[in-house]
């Protein structure tokens, strides 16, 4: 793959229009601004990251997580761009940081309410719930899509699909930004055991056009399910996400007293050799930091800086493999031994102590039930739209969703679009109202 083609400011839906410049922003900065001011991005503030939405203690939600990932992504992209510019002297490479930051803002837009529990509720409605009967009524390709429903693929749909009343091209983003969010650039029929894929079949032609235009390597044979190599910047978006969710989850766990100060500090100090640890601890003493939360925040900043530098080095060392599509694993997988072992230790603790903690499990259980119920009631409504109760439910749905289309698959996808776009709070509110648990105040 060639950097000259991979950095493209061509906009989806406006390929034939010469962009009219109104100010000095680059097209990639316009992507960033468009995302920041969008309704789907704002809704992330009421979507669970890991822990329940904050009560008296503020922890991360999808919005704060995405902003932090964008910050780290900007650093990764800028550092890689500086190194590549010195080597290749290509002016367009200066935009890498902005493209990565924009893609980072968008990477979680497709996640449903209640995190991975919401994803599972949508999937299992069709594999274990009442939706299993739909298998005989829809195409095999569509069945693969909905039984592997995935937040990454949903983000690409949200950004590119022309919803009712909207303009062609969805958000009308640049090709490079769109390609940089597709972490798994293949169709749902290739999802495998992990259930990951990059685009629904309805958006496959869009990704195919973008990939071919930018010279992204096609790995599938003619007529076979689509599979491409990753756009190189996906590795940086993925690294920013990997760094933030793992390290920030530790900080949140410390705030919630799931992990003690000593446990959290020990995990973070393990990223450094003895000399560096001593310097970090001395700096904490010199700065007279006595508040435990402030100490953890300082350690967290040190760890993120360390991992960012490591991932930049890995990207530069593996640039050739990344460009020829032979790179395996993530950047984090290839960092040096000491921080890699420390990262693995954090992952083990997160799985045992954080993701299985009672607050997290409570959200997953409640969220799963809410999502499963909404799916059941709404799918029944679009199956039998002539019924009175079905008409009442359908009447609640925003006009942007094509829920009254004659085609069953289109109606089913409209239901998934509607429910996956909800915030946690809104999903709970709709659930309580349509189940008769609460009544609106008159």
mmCIF file of N, CA and C in Angstrom, residues 296-419:
data_model
loop_
_atom_site.group_PDB
_atom_site.id
_atom_site.type_symbol
_atom_site.label_atom_id
_atom_site.label_comp_id
_atom_site.label_asym_id
_atom_site.label_seq_id
_atom_site.Cartn_x
_atom_site.Cartn_y
_atom_site.Cartn_z
ATOM 1 N N UNK A 296 -2.006 8.230 41.806
ATOM 2 C CA UNK A 296 -2.402 7.279 40.763
ATOM 3 C C UNK A 296 -2.519 7.990 39.420
ATOM 4 N N UNK A 297 -3.050 9.202 39.418
ATOM 5 C CA UNK A 297 -3.163 9.948 38.168
ATOM 6 C C UNK A 297 -1.783 10.220 37.565
ATOM 7 N N UNK A 298 -0.812 10.534 38.412
ATOM 8 C CA UNK A 298 0.547 10.781 37.912
ATOM 9 C C UNK A 298 1.151 9.497 37.345
ATOM 10 N N UNK A 299 0.962 8.401 38.067
ATOM 11 C CA UNK A 299 1.468 7.114 37.578
ATOM 12 C C UNK A 299 0.798 6.736 36.264
ATOM 13 N N UNK A 300 -0.493 6.972 36.195
ATOM 14 C CA UNK A 300 -1.232 6.664 34.967
ATOM 15 C C UNK A 300 -0.679 7.457 33.784
ATOM 16 N N UNK A 301 -0.372 8.743 33.994
ATOM 17 C CA UNK A 301 0.194 9.567 32.926
ATOM 18 C C UNK A 301 1.547 9.020 32.474
ATOM 19 N N UNK A 302 2.344 8.564 33.430
ATOM 20 C CA UNK A 302 3.653 7.984 33.090
ATOM 21 C C UNK A 302 3.492 6.720 32.251
ATOM 22 N N UNK A 303 2.540 5.872 32.637
ATOM 23 C CA UNK A 303 2.327 4.613 31.913
ATOM 24 C C UNK A 303 1.833 4.892 30.491
ATOM 25 N N UNK A 304 0.881 5.803 30.348
ATOM 26 C CA UNK A 304 0.366 6.115 29.014
ATOM 27 C C UNK A 304 1.480 6.659 28.126
ATOM 28 N N UNK A 305 2.320 7.537 28.686
ATOM 29 C CA UNK A 305 3.452 8.051 27.915
ATOM 30 C C UNK A 305 4.401 6.943 27.485
ATOM 31 N N UNK A 306 4.674 6.023 28.386
ATOM 32 C CA UNK A 306 5.549 4.889 28.064
ATOM 33 C C UNK A 306 4.958 4.033 26.944
ATOM 34 N N UNK A 307 3.685 3.680 27.065
ATOM 35 C CA UNK A 307 3.050 2.826 26.059
ATOM 36 C C UNK A 307 2.931 3.535 24.714
ATOM 37 N N UNK A 308 2.678 4.841 24.747
ATOM 38 C CA UNK A 308 2.590 5.595 23.490
ATOM 39 C C UNK A 308 3.925 5.540 22.758
ATOM 40 N N UNK A 309 5.009 5.759 23.469
ATOM 41 C CA UNK A 309 6.336 5.696 22.843
ATOM 42 C C UNK A 309 6.644 4.306 22.299
ATOM 43 N N UNK A 310 6.274 3.290 23.072
ATOM 44 C CA UNK A 310 6.518 1.909 22.642
ATOM 45 C C UNK A 310 5.754 1.595 21.357
ATOM 46 N N UNK A 311 4.486 2.019 21.289
ATOM 47 C CA UNK A 311 3.663 1.700 20.116
ATOM 48 C C UNK A 311 4.150 2.446 18.873
ATOM 49 N N UNK A 312 4.612 3.665 19.047
ATOM 50 C CA UNK A 312 5.189 4.404 17.910
ATOM 51 C C UNK A 312 6.394 3.653 17.361
ATOM 52 N N UNK A 313 7.246 3.185 18.261
ATOM 53 C CA UNK A 313 8.442 2.462 17.835
ATOM 54 C C UNK A 313 8.072 1.179 17.091
ATOM 55 N N UNK A 314 7.080 0.462 17.605
ATOM 56 C CA UNK A 314 6.640 -0.771 16.943
ATOM 57 C C UNK A 314 6.114 -0.457 15.546
ATOM 58 N N UNK A 315 5.284 0.579 15.422
ATOM 59 C CA UNK A 315 4.723 0.939 14.114
ATOM 60 C C UNK A 315 5.842 1.235 13.118
ATOM 61 N N UNK A 316 6.816 2.017 13.543
ATOM 62 C CA UNK A 316 7.907 2.390 12.640
ATOM 63 C C UNK A 316 8.766 1.190 12.263
ATOM 64 N N UNK A 317 8.995 0.304 13.225
ATOM 65 C CA UNK A 317 9.801 -0.891 12.954
ATOM 66 C C UNK A 317 9.087 -1.883 12.043
ATOM 67 N N UNK A 318 7.759 -1.834 12.047
ATOM 68 C CA UNK A 318 6.971 -2.795 11.255
ATOM 69 C C UNK A 318 6.239 -2.115 10.098
ATOM 70 N N UNK A 319 6.667 -0.924 9.719
ATOM 71 C CA UNK A 319 5.954 -0.195 8.663
ATOM 72 C C UNK A 319 5.826 -1.018 7.384
ATOM 73 N N UNK A 320 6.876 -1.687 6.998
ATOM 74 C CA UNK A 320 6.844 -2.463 5.749
ATOM 75 C C UNK A 320 5.791 -3.566 5.823
ATOM 76 N N UNK A 321 5.746 -4.283 6.953
ATOM 77 C CA UNK A 321 4.751 -5.346 7.110
ATOM 78 C C UNK A 321 3.332 -4.786 7.141
ATOM 79 N N UNK A 322 3.169 -3.622 7.771
ATOM 80 C CA UNK A 322 1.855 -2.993 7.833
ATOM 81 C C UNK A 322 1.388 -2.609 6.441
ATOM 82 N N UNK A 323 2.296 -2.089 5.639
ATOM 83 C CA UNK A 323 1.924 -1.650 4.292
ATOM 84 C C UNK A 323 1.728 -2.808 3.324
ATOM 85 N N UNK A 324 2.372 -3.944 3.570
ATOM 86 C CA UNK A 324 2.143 -5.072 2.656
ATOM 87 C C UNK A 324 1.095 -6.049 3.186
ATOM 88 N N UNK A 325 0.450 -5.691 4.293
ATOM 89 C CA UNK A 325 -0.663 -6.494 4.806
ATOM 90 C C UNK A 325 -0.270 -7.748 5.543
ATOM 91 N N UNK A 326 1.005 -7.896 5.904
ATOM 92 C CA UNK A 326 1.440 -9.131 6.567
ATOM 93 C C UNK A 326 1.587 -8.994 8.077
ATOM 94 N N UNK A 327 1.315 -7.819 8.619
ATOM 95 C CA UNK A 327 1.427 -7.598 10.063
ATOM 96 C C UNK A 327 0.395 -8.439 10.805
ATOM 97 N N UNK A 328 0.826 -9.105 11.868
ATOM 98 C CA UNK A 328 -0.096 -9.897 12.688
ATOM 99 C C UNK A 328 -0.170 -9.306 14.088
ATOM 100 N N UNK A 329 -1.333 -9.371 14.685
ATOM 101 C CA UNK A 329 -1.502 -8.865 16.037
ATOM 102 C C UNK A 329 -1.583 -7.348 16.077
ATOM 103 N N UNK A 330 -1.704 -6.814 17.291
ATOM 104 C CA UNK A 330 -1.785 -5.376 17.497
ATOM 105 C C UNK A 330 -0.405 -4.818 17.809
ATOM 106 N N UNK A 331 -0.283 -3.499 17.862
ATOM 107 C CA UNK A 331 0.990 -2.885 18.239
ATOM 108 C C UNK A 331 1.371 -3.260 19.669
ATOM 109 N N UNK A 332 0.374 -3.314 20.551
ATOM 110 C CA UNK A 332 0.631 -3.679 21.949
ATOM 111 C C UNK A 332 1.260 -5.067 22.040
ATOM 112 N N UNK A 333 0.872 -5.956 21.137
ATOM 113 C CA UNK A 333 1.424 -7.325 21.149
ATOM 114 C C UNK A 333 2.932 -7.337 20.916
ATOM 115 N N UNK A 334 3.471 -6.277 20.309
ATOM 116 C CA UNK A 334 4.866 -6.285 19.885
ATOM 117 C C UNK A 334 5.752 -5.320 20.682
ATOM 118 N N UNK A 335 5.228 -4.713 21.738
ATOM 119 C CA UNK A 335 6.071 -3.808 22.520
ATOM 120 C C UNK A 335 7.120 -4.606 23.280
ATOM 121 N N UNK A 336 8.117 -3.929 23.841
ATOM 122 C CA UNK A 336 9.223 -4.619 24.502
ATOM 123 C C UNK A 336 8.753 -5.416 25.714
ATOM 124 N N UNK A 337 9.589 -6.315 26.164
ATOM 125 C CA UNK A 337 9.168 -7.354 27.112
ATOM 126 C C UNK A 337 8.637 -6.809 28.435
ATOM 127 N N UNK A 338 9.341 -5.856 29.045
ATOM 128 C CA UNK A 338 8.933 -5.388 30.367
ATOM 129 C C UNK A 338 7.543 -4.753 30.354
ATOM 130 N N UNK A 339 7.283 -3.766 29.515
ATOM 131 C CA UNK A 339 5.919 -3.207 29.489
ATOM 132 C C UNK A 339 4.877 -4.194 28.984
ATOM 133 N N UNK A 340 5.294 -5.121 28.111
ATOM 134 C CA UNK A 340 4.343 -6.113 27.616
ATOM 135 C C UNK A 340 3.878 -7.028 28.741
ATOM 136 N N UNK A 341 4.799 -7.470 29.576
ATOM 137 C CA UNK A 341 4.435 -8.319 30.712
ATOM 138 C C UNK A 341 3.583 -7.543 31.716
ATOM 139 N N UNK A 342 3.900 -6.268 31.906
ATOM 140 C CA UNK A 342 3.106 -5.440 32.817
ATOM 141 C C UNK A 342 1.687 -5.261 32.287
ATOM 142 N N UNK A 343 1.557 -5.061 30.970
ATOM 143 C CA UNK A 343 0.231 -4.904 30.354
ATOM 144 C C UNK A 343 -0.576 -6.188 30.529
ATOM 145 N N UNK A 344 0.074 -7.329 30.308
ATOM 146 C CA UNK A 344 -0.608 -8.617 30.484
ATOM 147 C C UNK A 344 -1.065 -8.789 31.930
ATOM 148 N N UNK A 345 -0.246 -8.366 32.888
ATOM 149 C CA UNK A 345 -0.623 -8.469 34.301
ATOM 150 C C UNK A 345 -1.852 -7.617 34.593
ATOM 151 N N UNK A 346 -1.906 -6.425 34.000
ATOM 152 C CA UNK A 346 -3.076 -5.559 34.167
ATOM 153 C C UNK A 346 -4.329 -6.218 33.578
ATOM 154 N N UNK A 347 -4.161 -6.862 32.433
ATOM 155 C CA UNK A 347 -5.290 -7.538 31.784
ATOM 156 C C UNK A 347 -5.837 -8.651 32.671
ATOM 157 N N UNK A 348 -4.951 -9.420 33.274
ATOM 158 C CA UNK A 348 -5.377 -10.514 34.155
ATOM 159 C C UNK A 348 -6.157 -9.965 35.348
ATOM 160 N N UNK A 349 -5.631 -8.924 35.974
ATOM 161 C CA UNK A 349 -6.310 -8.325 37.126
ATOM 162 C C UNK A 349 -7.661 -7.748 36.705
ATOM 163 N N UNK A 350 -7.705 -7.097 35.546
ATOM 164 C CA UNK A 350 -8.963 -6.510 35.065
ATOM 165 C C UNK A 350 -10.032 -7.575 34.891
ATOM 166 N N UNK A 351 -9.659 -8.696 34.297
ATOM 167 C CA UNK A 351 -10.633 -9.765 34.059
ATOM 168 C C UNK A 351 -11.133 -10.375 35.358
ATOM 169 N N UNK A 352 -10.227 -10.541 36.320
ATOM 170 C CA UNK A 352 -10.604 -11.211 37.571
ATOM 171 C C UNK A 352 -11.284 -10.279 38.565
ATOM 172 N N UNK A 353 -10.773 -9.041 38.655
ATOM 173 C CA UNK A 353 -11.207 -8.170 39.742
ATOM 174 C C UNK A 353 -12.162 -7.058 39.295
ATOM 175 N N UNK A 354 -12.002 -6.591 38.061
ATOM 176 C CA UNK A 354 -12.797 -5.436 37.613
ATOM 177 C C UNK A 354 -14.030 -5.871 36.843
ATOM 178 N N UNK A 355 -13.819 -6.635 35.759
ATOM 179 C CA UNK A 355 -14.941 -6.974 34.890
ATOM 180 C C UNK A 355 -15.894 -7.986 35.517
ATOM 181 N N UNK A 356 -15.475 -8.610 36.604
ATOM 182 C CA UNK A 356 -16.355 -9.532 37.321
ATOM 183 C C UNK A 356 -16.779 -8.967 38.678
ATOM 184 N N UNK A 357 -16.542 -7.678 38.892
ATOM 185 C CA UNK A 357 -16.960 -7.050 40.144
ATOM 186 C C UNK A 357 -18.477 -6.880 40.148
ATOM 187 N N UNK A 358 -19.056 -6.765 41.325
ATOM 188 C CA UNK A 358 -20.520 -6.716 41.431
ATOM 189 C C UNK A 358 -21.135 -5.536 40.692
ATOM 190 N N UNK A 359 -20.575 -4.304 40.791
ATOM 191 C CA UNK A 359 -21.201 -3.196 40.045
ATOM 192 C C UNK A 359 -21.253 -3.445 38.541
ATOM 193 N N UNK A 360 -20.193 -4.052 38.004
ATOM 194 C CA UNK A 360 -20.147 -4.318 36.565
ATOM 195 C C UNK A 360 -21.141 -5.412 36.188
ATOM 196 N N UNK A 361 -21.166 -6.479 36.974
ATOM 197 C CA UNK A 361 -22.095 -7.583 36.687
ATOM 198 C C UNK A 361 -23.541 -7.132 36.814
ATOM 199 N N UNK A 362 -23.821 -6.266 37.780
ATOM 200 C CA UNK A 362 -25.189 -5.773 37.955
ATOM 201 C C UNK A 362 -25.656 -5.008 36.720
ATOM 202 N N UNK A 363 -24.773 -4.164 36.170
ATOM 203 C CA UNK A 363 -25.124 -3.420 34.959
ATOM 204 C C UNK A 363 -25.334 -4.375 33.790
ATOM 205 N N UNK A 364 -24.467 -5.378 33.669
ATOM 206 C CA UNK A 364 -24.580 -6.315 32.554
ATOM 207 C C UNK A 364 -25.881 -7.111 32.632
ATOM 208 N N UNK A 365 -26.233 -7.566 33.822
ATOM 209 C CA UNK A 365 -27.462 -8.344 33.969
ATOM 210 C C UNK A 365 -28.694 -7.493 33.681
ATOM 211 N N UNK A 366 -28.742 -6.308 34.279
ATOM 212 C CA UNK A 366 -29.891 -5.431 34.063
ATOM 213 C C UNK A 366 -29.958 -4.974 32.612
ATOM 214 N N UNK A 367 -28.803 -4.581 32.069
ATOM 215 C CA UNK A 367 -28.770 -4.107 30.695
ATOM 216 C C UNK A 367 -29.185 -5.173 29.708
ATOM 217 N N UNK A 368 -28.738 -6.396 29.947
ATOM 218 C CA UNK A 368 -29.102 -7.499 29.061
ATOM 219 C C UNK A 368 -30.616 -7.690 29.043
ATOM 220 N N UNK A 369 -31.232 -7.665 30.213
ATOM 221 C CA UNK A 369 -32.685 -7.873 30.290
ATOM 222 C C UNK A 369 -33.427 -6.740 29.604
ATOM 223 N N UNK A 370 -32.986 -5.512 29.814
ATOM 224 C CA UNK A 370 -33.639 -4.366 29.178
ATOM 225 C C UNK A 370 -33.540 -4.474 27.662
ATOM 226 N N UNK A 371 -32.349 -4.744 27.159
ATOM 227 C CA UNK A 371 -32.138 -4.813 25.717
ATOM 228 C C UNK A 371 -32.899 -5.983 25.095
ATOM 229 N N UNK A 372 -32.873 -7.137 25.757
ATOM 230 C CA UNK A 372 -33.577 -8.309 25.235
ATOM 231 C C UNK A 372 -35.073 -8.050 25.139
ATOM 232 N N UNK A 373 -35.615 -7.372 26.140
ATOM 233 C CA UNK A 373 -37.051 -7.069 26.137
ATOM 234 C C UNK A 373 -37.401 -6.086 25.034
ATOM 235 N N UNK A 374 -36.596 -5.048 24.864
ATOM 236 C CA UNK A 374 -36.845 -4.079 23.798
ATOM 237 C C UNK A 374 -36.775 -4.747 22.430
ATOM 238 N N UNK A 375 -35.789 -5.619 22.233
ATOM 239 C CA UNK A 375 -35.688 -6.335 20.965
ATOM 240 C C UNK A 375 -36.932 -7.187 20.727
ATOM 241 N N UNK A 376 -37.344 -7.912 21.747
ATOM 242 C CA UNK A 376 -38.501 -8.805 21.596
ATOM 243 C C UNK A 376 -39.757 -8.032 21.224
ATOM 244 N N UNK A 377 -40.028 -6.940 21.923
ATOM 245 C CA UNK A 377 -41.259 -6.185 21.681
ATOM 246 C C UNK A 377 -41.226 -5.473 20.336
ATOM 247 N N UNK A 378 -40.074 -4.898 19.980
ATOM 248 C CA UNK A 378 -40.007 -4.148 18.731
ATOM 249 C C UNK A 378 -40.004 -5.064 17.513
ATOM 250 N N UNK A 379 -39.327 -6.206 17.594
ATOM 251 C CA UNK A 379 -39.326 -7.134 16.457
ATOM 252 C C UNK A 379 -40.720 -7.722 16.264
ATOM 253 N N UNK A 380 -41.399 -8.025 17.349
ATOM 254 C CA UNK A 380 -42.783 -8.515 17.221
ATOM 255 C C UNK A 380 -43.666 -7.451 16.577
ATOM 256 N N UNK A 381 -43.401 -6.192 16.897
ATOM 257 C CA UNK A 381 -44.196 -5.104 16.324
ATOM 258 C C UNK A 381 -44.003 -4.992 14.818
ATOM 259 N N UNK A 382 -42.760 -5.141 14.340
ATOM 260 C CA UNK A 382 -42.556 -4.997 12.890
ATOM 261 C C UNK A 382 -42.940 -6.274 12.139
ATOM 262 N N UNK A 383 -43.048 -7.392 12.876
ATOM 263 C CA UNK A 383 -43.575 -8.616 12.250
ATOM 264 C C UNK A 383 -45.081 -8.537 12.063
ATOM 265 N N UNK A 384 -45.736 -7.872 13.001
ATOM 266 C CA UNK A 384 -47.207 -7.782 12.963
ATOM 267 C C UNK A 384 -47.619 -6.318 13.087
ATOM 268 N N UNK A 385 -47.289 -5.513 12.089
ATOM 269 C CA UNK A 385 -47.543 -4.070 12.192
ATOM 270 C C UNK A 385 -49.018 -3.700 12.188
ATOM 271 N N UNK A 386 -49.892 -4.669 11.842
ATOM 272 C CA UNK A 386 -51.320 -4.372 11.789
ATOM 273 C C UNK A 386 -51.958 -4.326 13.181
ATOM 274 N N UNK A 387 -51.275 -4.872 14.182
ATOM 275 C CA UNK A 387 -51.834 -4.910 15.535
ATOM 276 C C UNK A 387 -51.810 -3.527 16.174
ATOM 277 N N UNK A 388 -52.757 -3.279 17.058
ATOM 278 C CA UNK A 388 -52.848 -1.966 17.712
ATOM 279 C C UNK A 388 -51.587 -1.662 18.519
ATOM 280 N N UNK A 389 -51.143 -2.611 19.358
ATOM 281 C CA UNK A 389 -49.980 -2.369 20.207
ATOM 282 C C UNK A 389 -48.726 -2.163 19.361
ATOM 283 N N UNK A 390 -48.640 -2.900 18.251
ATOM 284 C CA UNK A 390 -47.502 -2.732 17.344
ATOM 285 C C UNK A 390 -47.471 -1.310 16.785
ATOM 286 N N UNK A 391 -48.614 -0.809 16.414
ATOM 287 C CA UNK A 391 -48.679 0.542 15.857
ATOM 288 C C UNK A 391 -48.266 1.583 16.894
ATOM 289 N N UNK A 392 -48.621 1.339 18.154
ATOM 290 C CA UNK A 392 -48.223 2.262 19.212
ATOM 291 C C UNK A 392 -46.704 2.261 19.393
ATOM 292 N N UNK A 393 -46.108 1.083 19.362
ATOM 293 C CA UNK A 393 -44.656 0.987 19.515
ATOM 294 C C UNK A 393 -43.939 1.609 18.326
ATOM 295 N N UNK A 394 -44.388 1.300 17.127
ATOM 296 C CA UNK A 394 -43.763 1.837 15.921
ATOM 297 C C UNK A 394 -43.869 3.357 15.899
ATOM 298 N N UNK A 395 -44.963 3.877 16.442
ATOM 299 C CA UNK A 395 -45.164 5.320 16.483
ATOM 300 C C UNK A 395 -44.160 6.059 17.345
ATOM 301 N N UNK A 396 -43.464 5.336 18.237
ATOM 302 C CA UNK A 396 -42.452 5.965 19.100
ATOM 303 C C UNK A 396 -41.118 6.173 18.381
ATOM 304 N N UNK A 397 -40.948 5.478 17.264
ATOM 305 C CA UNK A 397 -39.640 5.438 16.609
ATOM 306 C C UNK A 397 -39.426 6.674 15.742
ATOM 307 N N UNK A 398 -38.230 7.240 15.814
ATOM 308 C CA UNK A 398 -37.888 8.425 15.034
ATOM 309 C C UNK A 398 -38.069 8.170 13.540
ATOM 310 N N UNK A 399 -38.435 9.201 12.822
ATOM 311 C CA UNK A 399 -38.716 9.080 11.387
ATOM 312 C C UNK A 399 -37.472 8.754 10.571
ATOM 313 N N UNK A 400 -36.267 8.922 11.144
ATOM 314 C CA UNK A 400 -35.053 8.617 10.382
ATOM 315 C C UNK A 400 -34.884 7.127 10.135
ATOM 316 N N UNK A 401 -35.569 6.292 10.936
ATOM 317 C CA UNK A 401 -35.437 4.842 10.797
ATOM 318 C C UNK A 401 -36.560 4.308 9.910
ATOM 319 N N UNK A 402 -36.195 3.537 8.906
ATOM 320 C CA UNK A 402 -37.143 3.063 7.894
ATOM 321 C C UNK A 402 -37.900 1.837 8.413
ATOM 322 N N UNK A 403 -38.641 2.022 9.481
ATOM 323 C CA UNK A 403 -39.242 0.896 10.201
ATOM 324 C C UNK A 403 -40.556 0.428 9.593
ATOM 325 N N UNK A 404 -41.095 1.171 8.632
ATOM 326 C CA UNK A 404 -42.347 0.759 7.987
ATOM 327 C C UNK A 404 -42.118 0.318 6.543
ATOM 328 N N UNK A 405 -40.871 0.040 6.206
ATOM 329 C CA UNK A 405 -40.549 -0.415 4.861
ATOM 330 C C UNK A 405 -41.205 -1.766 4.582
ATOM 331 N N UNK A 406 -41.509 -2.042 3.316
ATOM 332 C CA UNK A 406 -42.131 -3.320 2.951
ATOM 333 C C UNK A 406 -41.171 -4.494 3.124
ATOM 334 N N UNK A 407 -39.875 -4.240 3.085
ATOM 335 C CA UNK A 407 -38.872 -5.302 3.175
ATOM 336 C C UNK A 407 -38.587 -5.642 4.639
ATOM 337 N N UNK A 408 -38.697 -6.930 4.982
ATOM 338 C CA UNK A 408 -38.513 -7.357 6.369
ATOM 339 C C UNK A 408 -37.103 -7.061 6.871
ATOM 340 N N UNK A 409 -36.087 -7.323 6.069
ATOM 341 C CA UNK A 409 -34.711 -7.089 6.511
ATOM 342 C C UNK A 409 -34.478 -5.608 6.813
ATOM 343 N N UNK A 410 -35.057 -4.738 5.994
ATOM 344 C CA UNK A 410 -34.911 -3.295 6.234
ATOM 345 C C UNK A 410 -35.572 -2.911 7.545
ATOM 346 N N UNK A 411 -36.751 -3.490 7.816
ATOM 347 C CA UNK A 411 -37.444 -3.192 9.075
ATOM 348 C C UNK A 411 -36.661 -3.709 10.275
ATOM 349 N N UNK A 412 -36.109 -4.913 10.151
ATOM 350 C CA UNK A 412 -35.310 -5.477 11.244
ATOM 351 C C UNK A 412 -34.083 -4.615 11.524
ATOM 352 N N UNK A 413 -33.427 -4.167 10.466
ATOM 353 C CA UNK A 413 -32.242 -3.334 10.659
ATOM 354 C C UNK A 413 -32.627 -1.999 11.268
ATOM 355 N N UNK A 414 -33.806 -1.499 10.932
ATOM 356 C CA UNK A 414 -34.280 -0.245 11.521
ATOM 357 C C UNK A 414 -34.492 -0.398 13.027
ATOM 358 N N UNK A 415 -35.006 -1.551 13.440
ATOM 359 C CA UNK A 415 -35.171 -1.822 14.871
ATOM 360 C C UNK A 415 -33.811 -1.825 15.565
ATOM 361 N N UNK A 416 -32.844 -2.503 14.958
ATOM 362 C CA UNK A 416 -31.500 -2.573 15.542
ATOM 363 C C UNK A 416 -30.859 -1.187 15.578
ATOM 364 N N UNK A 417 -31.041 -0.409 14.508
ATOM 365 C CA UNK A 417 -30.526 0.962 14.496
ATOM 366 C C UNK A 417 -31.124 1.771 15.645
ATOM 367 N N UNK A 418 -32.421 1.654 15.819
ATOM 368 C CA UNK A 418 -33.147 2.414 16.836
ATOM 369 C C UNK A 418 -32.686 2.044 18.242
ATOM 370 N N UNK A 419 -32.625 0.751 18.528
ATOM 371 C CA UNK A 419 -32.291 0.312 19.883
ATOM 372 C C UNK A 419 -30.804 0.511 20.184
#
